[in-house]
PDB file of C-alpha atoms in Angstrom:
ATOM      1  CA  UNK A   1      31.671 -11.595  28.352  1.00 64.00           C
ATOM      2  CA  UNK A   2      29.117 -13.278  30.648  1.00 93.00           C
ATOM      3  CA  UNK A   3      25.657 -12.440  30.445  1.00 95.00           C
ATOM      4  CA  UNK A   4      25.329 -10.244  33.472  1.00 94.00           C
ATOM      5  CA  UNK A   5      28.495  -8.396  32.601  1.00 95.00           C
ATOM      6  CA  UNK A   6      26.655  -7.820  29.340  1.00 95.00           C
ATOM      7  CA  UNK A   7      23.364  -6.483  31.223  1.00 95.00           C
ATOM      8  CA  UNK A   8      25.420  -4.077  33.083  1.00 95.00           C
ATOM      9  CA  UNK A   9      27.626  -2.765  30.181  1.00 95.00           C
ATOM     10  CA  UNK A  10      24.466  -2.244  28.141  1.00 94.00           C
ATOM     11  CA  UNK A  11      23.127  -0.178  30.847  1.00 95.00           C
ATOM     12  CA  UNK A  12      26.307   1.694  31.816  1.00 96.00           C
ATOM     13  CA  UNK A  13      27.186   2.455  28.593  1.00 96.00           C
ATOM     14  CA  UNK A  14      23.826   2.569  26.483  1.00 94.00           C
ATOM     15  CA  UNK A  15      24.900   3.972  23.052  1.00 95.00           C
ATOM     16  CA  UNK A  16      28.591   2.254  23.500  1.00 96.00           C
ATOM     17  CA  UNK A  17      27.027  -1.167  23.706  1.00 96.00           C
ATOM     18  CA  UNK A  18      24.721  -1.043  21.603  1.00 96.00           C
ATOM     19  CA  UNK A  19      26.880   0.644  18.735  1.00 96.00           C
ATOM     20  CA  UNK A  20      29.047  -2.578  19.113  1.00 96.00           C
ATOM     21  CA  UNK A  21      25.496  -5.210  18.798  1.00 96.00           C
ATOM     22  CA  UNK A  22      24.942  -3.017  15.895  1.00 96.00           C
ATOM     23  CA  UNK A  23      28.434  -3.820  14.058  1.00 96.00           C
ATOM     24  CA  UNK A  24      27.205  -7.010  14.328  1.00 94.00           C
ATOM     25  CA  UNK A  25      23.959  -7.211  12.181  1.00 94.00           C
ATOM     26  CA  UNK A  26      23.809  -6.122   8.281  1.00 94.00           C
ATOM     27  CA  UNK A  27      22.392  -2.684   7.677  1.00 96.00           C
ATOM     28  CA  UNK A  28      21.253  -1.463   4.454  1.00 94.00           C
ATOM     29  CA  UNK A  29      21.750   2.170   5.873  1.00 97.00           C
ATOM     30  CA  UNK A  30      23.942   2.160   8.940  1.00 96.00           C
ATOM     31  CA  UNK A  31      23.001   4.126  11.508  1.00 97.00           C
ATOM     32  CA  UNK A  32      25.218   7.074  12.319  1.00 95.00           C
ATOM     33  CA  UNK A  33      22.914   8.180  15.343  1.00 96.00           C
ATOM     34  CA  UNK A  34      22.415   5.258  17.914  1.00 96.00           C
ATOM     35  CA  UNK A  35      20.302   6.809  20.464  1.00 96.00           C
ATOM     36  CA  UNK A  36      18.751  10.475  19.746  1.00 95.00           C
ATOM     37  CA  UNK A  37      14.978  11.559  21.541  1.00 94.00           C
ATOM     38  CA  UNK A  38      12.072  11.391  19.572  1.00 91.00           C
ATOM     39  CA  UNK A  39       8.652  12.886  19.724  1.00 89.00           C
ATOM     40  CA  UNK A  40       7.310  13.341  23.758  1.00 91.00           C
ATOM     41  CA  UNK A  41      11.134  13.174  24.835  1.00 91.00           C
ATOM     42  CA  UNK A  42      10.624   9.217  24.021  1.00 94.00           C
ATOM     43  CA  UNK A  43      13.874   7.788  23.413  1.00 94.00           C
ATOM     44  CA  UNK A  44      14.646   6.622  19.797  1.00 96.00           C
ATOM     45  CA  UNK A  45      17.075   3.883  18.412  1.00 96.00           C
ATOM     46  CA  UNK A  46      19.320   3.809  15.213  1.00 96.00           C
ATOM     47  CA  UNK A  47      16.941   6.695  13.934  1.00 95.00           C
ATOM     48  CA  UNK A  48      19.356   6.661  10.939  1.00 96.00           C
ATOM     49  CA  UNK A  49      19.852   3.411  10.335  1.00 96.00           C
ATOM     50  CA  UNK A  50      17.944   1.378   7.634  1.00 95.00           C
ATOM     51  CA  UNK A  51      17.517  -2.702   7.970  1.00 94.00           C
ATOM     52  CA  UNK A  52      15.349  -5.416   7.019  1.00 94.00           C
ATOM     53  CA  UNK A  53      14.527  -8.338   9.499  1.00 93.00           C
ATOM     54  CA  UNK A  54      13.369 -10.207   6.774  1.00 96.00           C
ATOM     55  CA  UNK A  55      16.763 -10.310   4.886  1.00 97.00           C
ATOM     56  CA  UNK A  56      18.291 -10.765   8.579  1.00 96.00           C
ATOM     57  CA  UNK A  57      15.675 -13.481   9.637  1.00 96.00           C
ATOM     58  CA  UNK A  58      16.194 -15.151   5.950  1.00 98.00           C
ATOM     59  CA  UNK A  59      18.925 -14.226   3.183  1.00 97.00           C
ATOM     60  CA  UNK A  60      21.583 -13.310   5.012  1.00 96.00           C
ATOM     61  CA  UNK A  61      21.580 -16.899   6.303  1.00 97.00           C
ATOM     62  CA  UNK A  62      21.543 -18.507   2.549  1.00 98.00           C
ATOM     63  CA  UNK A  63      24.398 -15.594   1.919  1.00 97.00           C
ATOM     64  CA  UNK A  64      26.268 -17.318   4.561  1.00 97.00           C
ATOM     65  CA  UNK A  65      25.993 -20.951   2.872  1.00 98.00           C
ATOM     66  CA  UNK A  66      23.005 -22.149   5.673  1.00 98.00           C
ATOM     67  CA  UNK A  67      20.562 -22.216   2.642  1.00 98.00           C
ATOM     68  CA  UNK A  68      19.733 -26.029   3.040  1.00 98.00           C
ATOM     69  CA  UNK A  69      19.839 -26.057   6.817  1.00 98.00           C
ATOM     70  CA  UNK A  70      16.652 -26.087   9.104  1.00 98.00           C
ATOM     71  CA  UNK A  71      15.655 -22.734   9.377  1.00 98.00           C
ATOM     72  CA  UNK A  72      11.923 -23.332  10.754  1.00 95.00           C
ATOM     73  CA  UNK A  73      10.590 -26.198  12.653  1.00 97.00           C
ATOM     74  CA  UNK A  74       6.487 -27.491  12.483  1.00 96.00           C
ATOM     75  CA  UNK A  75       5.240 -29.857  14.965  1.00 95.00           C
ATOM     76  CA  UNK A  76       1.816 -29.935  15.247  1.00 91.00           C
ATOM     77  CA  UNK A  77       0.080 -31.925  17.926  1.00 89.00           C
ATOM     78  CA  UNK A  78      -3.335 -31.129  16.654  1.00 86.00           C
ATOM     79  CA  UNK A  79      -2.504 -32.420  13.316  1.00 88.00           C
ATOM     80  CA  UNK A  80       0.109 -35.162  14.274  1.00 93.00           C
ATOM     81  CA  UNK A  81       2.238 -32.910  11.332  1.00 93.00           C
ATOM     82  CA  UNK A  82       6.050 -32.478  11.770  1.00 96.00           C
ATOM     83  CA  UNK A  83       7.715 -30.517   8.739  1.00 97.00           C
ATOM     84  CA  UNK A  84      11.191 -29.499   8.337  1.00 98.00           C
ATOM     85  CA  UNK A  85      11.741 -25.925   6.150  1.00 98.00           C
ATOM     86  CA  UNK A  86      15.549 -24.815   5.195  1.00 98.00           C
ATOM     87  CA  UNK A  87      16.356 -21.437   4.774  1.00 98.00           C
ATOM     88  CA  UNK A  88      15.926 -21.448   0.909  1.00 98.00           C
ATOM     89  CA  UNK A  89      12.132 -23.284   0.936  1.00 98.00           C
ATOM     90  CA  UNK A  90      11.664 -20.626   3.468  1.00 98.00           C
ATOM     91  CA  UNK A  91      12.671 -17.886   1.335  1.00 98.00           C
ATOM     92  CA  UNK A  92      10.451 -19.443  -1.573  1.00 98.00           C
ATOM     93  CA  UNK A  93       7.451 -19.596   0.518  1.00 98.00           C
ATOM     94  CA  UNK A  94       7.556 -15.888   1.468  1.00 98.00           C
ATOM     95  CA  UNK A  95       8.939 -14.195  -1.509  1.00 98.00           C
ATOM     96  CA  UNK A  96       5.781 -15.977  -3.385  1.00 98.00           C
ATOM     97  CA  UNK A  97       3.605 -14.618  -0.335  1.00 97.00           C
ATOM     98  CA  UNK A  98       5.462 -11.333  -0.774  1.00 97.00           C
ATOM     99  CA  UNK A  99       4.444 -11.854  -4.588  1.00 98.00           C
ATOM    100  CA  UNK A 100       0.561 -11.849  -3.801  1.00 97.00           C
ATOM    101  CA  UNK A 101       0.700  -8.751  -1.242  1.00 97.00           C
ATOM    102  CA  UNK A 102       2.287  -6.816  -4.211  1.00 97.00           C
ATOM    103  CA  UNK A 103      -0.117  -8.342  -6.440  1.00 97.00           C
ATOM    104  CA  UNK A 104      -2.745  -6.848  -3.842  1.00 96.00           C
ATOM    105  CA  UNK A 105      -1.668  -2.825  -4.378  1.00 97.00           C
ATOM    106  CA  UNK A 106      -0.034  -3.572  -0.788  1.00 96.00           C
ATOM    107  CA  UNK A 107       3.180  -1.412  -0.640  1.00 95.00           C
ATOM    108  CA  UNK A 108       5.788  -0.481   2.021  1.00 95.00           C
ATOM    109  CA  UNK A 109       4.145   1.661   5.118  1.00 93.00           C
ATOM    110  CA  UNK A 110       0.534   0.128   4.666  1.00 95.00           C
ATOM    111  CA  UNK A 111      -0.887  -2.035   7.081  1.00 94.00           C
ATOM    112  CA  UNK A 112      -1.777  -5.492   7.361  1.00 94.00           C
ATOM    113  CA  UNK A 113      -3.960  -7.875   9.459  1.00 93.00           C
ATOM    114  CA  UNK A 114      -2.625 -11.760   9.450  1.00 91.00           C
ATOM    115  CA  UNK A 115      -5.656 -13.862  10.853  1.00 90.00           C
ATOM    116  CA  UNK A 116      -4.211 -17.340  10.751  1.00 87.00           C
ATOM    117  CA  UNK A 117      -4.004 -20.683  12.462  1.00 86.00           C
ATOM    118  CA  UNK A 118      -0.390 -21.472  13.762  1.00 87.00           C
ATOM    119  CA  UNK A 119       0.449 -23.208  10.849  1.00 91.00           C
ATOM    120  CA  UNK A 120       4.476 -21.963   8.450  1.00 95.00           C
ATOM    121  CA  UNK A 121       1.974 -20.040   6.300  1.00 94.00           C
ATOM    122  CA  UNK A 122       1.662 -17.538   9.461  1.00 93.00           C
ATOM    123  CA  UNK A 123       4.898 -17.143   9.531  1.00 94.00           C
ATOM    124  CA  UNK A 124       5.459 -16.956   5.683  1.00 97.00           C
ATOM    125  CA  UNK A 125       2.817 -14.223   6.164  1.00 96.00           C
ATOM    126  CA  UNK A 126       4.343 -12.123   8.796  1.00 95.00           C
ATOM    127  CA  UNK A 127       7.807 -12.534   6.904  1.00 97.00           C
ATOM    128  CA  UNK A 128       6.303 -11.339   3.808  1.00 97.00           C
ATOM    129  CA  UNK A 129       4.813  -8.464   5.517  1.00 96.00           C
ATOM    130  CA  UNK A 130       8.661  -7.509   7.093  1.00 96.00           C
ATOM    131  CA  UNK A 131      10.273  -8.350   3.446  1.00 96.00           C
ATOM    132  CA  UNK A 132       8.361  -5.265   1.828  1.00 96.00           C
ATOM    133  CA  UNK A 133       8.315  -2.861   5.195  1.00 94.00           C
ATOM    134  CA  UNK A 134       4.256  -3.333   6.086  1.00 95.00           C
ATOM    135  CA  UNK A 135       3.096  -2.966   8.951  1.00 93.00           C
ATOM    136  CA  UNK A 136       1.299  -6.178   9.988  1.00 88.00           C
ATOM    137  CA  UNK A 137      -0.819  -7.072  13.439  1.00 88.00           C
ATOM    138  CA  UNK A 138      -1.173 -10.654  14.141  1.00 80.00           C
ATOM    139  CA  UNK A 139      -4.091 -12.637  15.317  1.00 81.00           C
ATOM    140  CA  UNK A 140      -2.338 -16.539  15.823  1.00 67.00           C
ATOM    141  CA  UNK A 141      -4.449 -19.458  16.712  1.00 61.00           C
ATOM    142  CA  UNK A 142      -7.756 -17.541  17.029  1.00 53.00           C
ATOM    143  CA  UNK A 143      -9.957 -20.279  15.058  1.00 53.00           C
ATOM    144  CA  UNK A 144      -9.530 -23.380  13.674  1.00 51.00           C
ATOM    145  CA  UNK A 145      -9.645 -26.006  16.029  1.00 54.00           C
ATOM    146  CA  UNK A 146      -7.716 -28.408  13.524  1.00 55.00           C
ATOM    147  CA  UNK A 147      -5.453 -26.315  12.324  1.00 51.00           C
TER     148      UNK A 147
END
């Protein structure tokens, strides 16, 4: 299906479309409900459904034998540093990050501010924060002139 066709079918036929995208990812809870109306009449998605974009983003790729492919990319030009991370360095780097939240008190539905330079940490940060359900704001590249 070409990427128009796509655009219209997923406006056409909203919950039929997106049901199918759905089949495609790994739920922990899959939805039963794909669109229902929230709060305000404000349209909500998959209210059912239960995932985590951190297992999506991360261990479903090791799952699927990509554990010592590329999985994130570092080129700094500010620092003249390139670095190569595979899915499983990745997954070290934020399940210890994950690790010190916990070690924190921080639990699933707090909140958390990530103040960083666009350096991996940032993104083993923000990760972290999706691996144990907090919600996290993100301040990138605010400071730190070098990185």
């Amino acid at each position: 299906m070409k990427a128009h066709e796509m655009f219209l079918n997923s406006i056409e036929n909203k919950e039929q479309f997106w049901a199918e995208q759905a089949d495609q990812i790994h739920w922990f809870k899959k939805p039963q409900t794909i669109l229902s109306q929230g709060e305000n009449n404000y349209p909500v998605w998959f209210a059912d459904g239960e995932l985590n974009a951190c297992y999506l983003a991360i261990d479903k790729h090791i799952e699927d034998d990509y554990g010592d492919q590329v999985a994130y990319i570092y080129d700094s030009p500010v620092t003249d540093t390139k670095q190569k991370i595979t899915f499983n360095e990745l997954k070290e780097n934020v399940s210890k990050f994950a690790g010190g939240l916990q070690s924190l008190g921080l639990k699933k539905g707090d909140n958390a501010i990530i103040y960083m330079p666009m350096i991996p940490q940032a993104a083993y940060a923000m990760l972290a924060c999706a691996r144990l359900g907090l919600t996290h704001s993100v301040v990138l590249g605010a400071f730190a002139p070098h990185e």
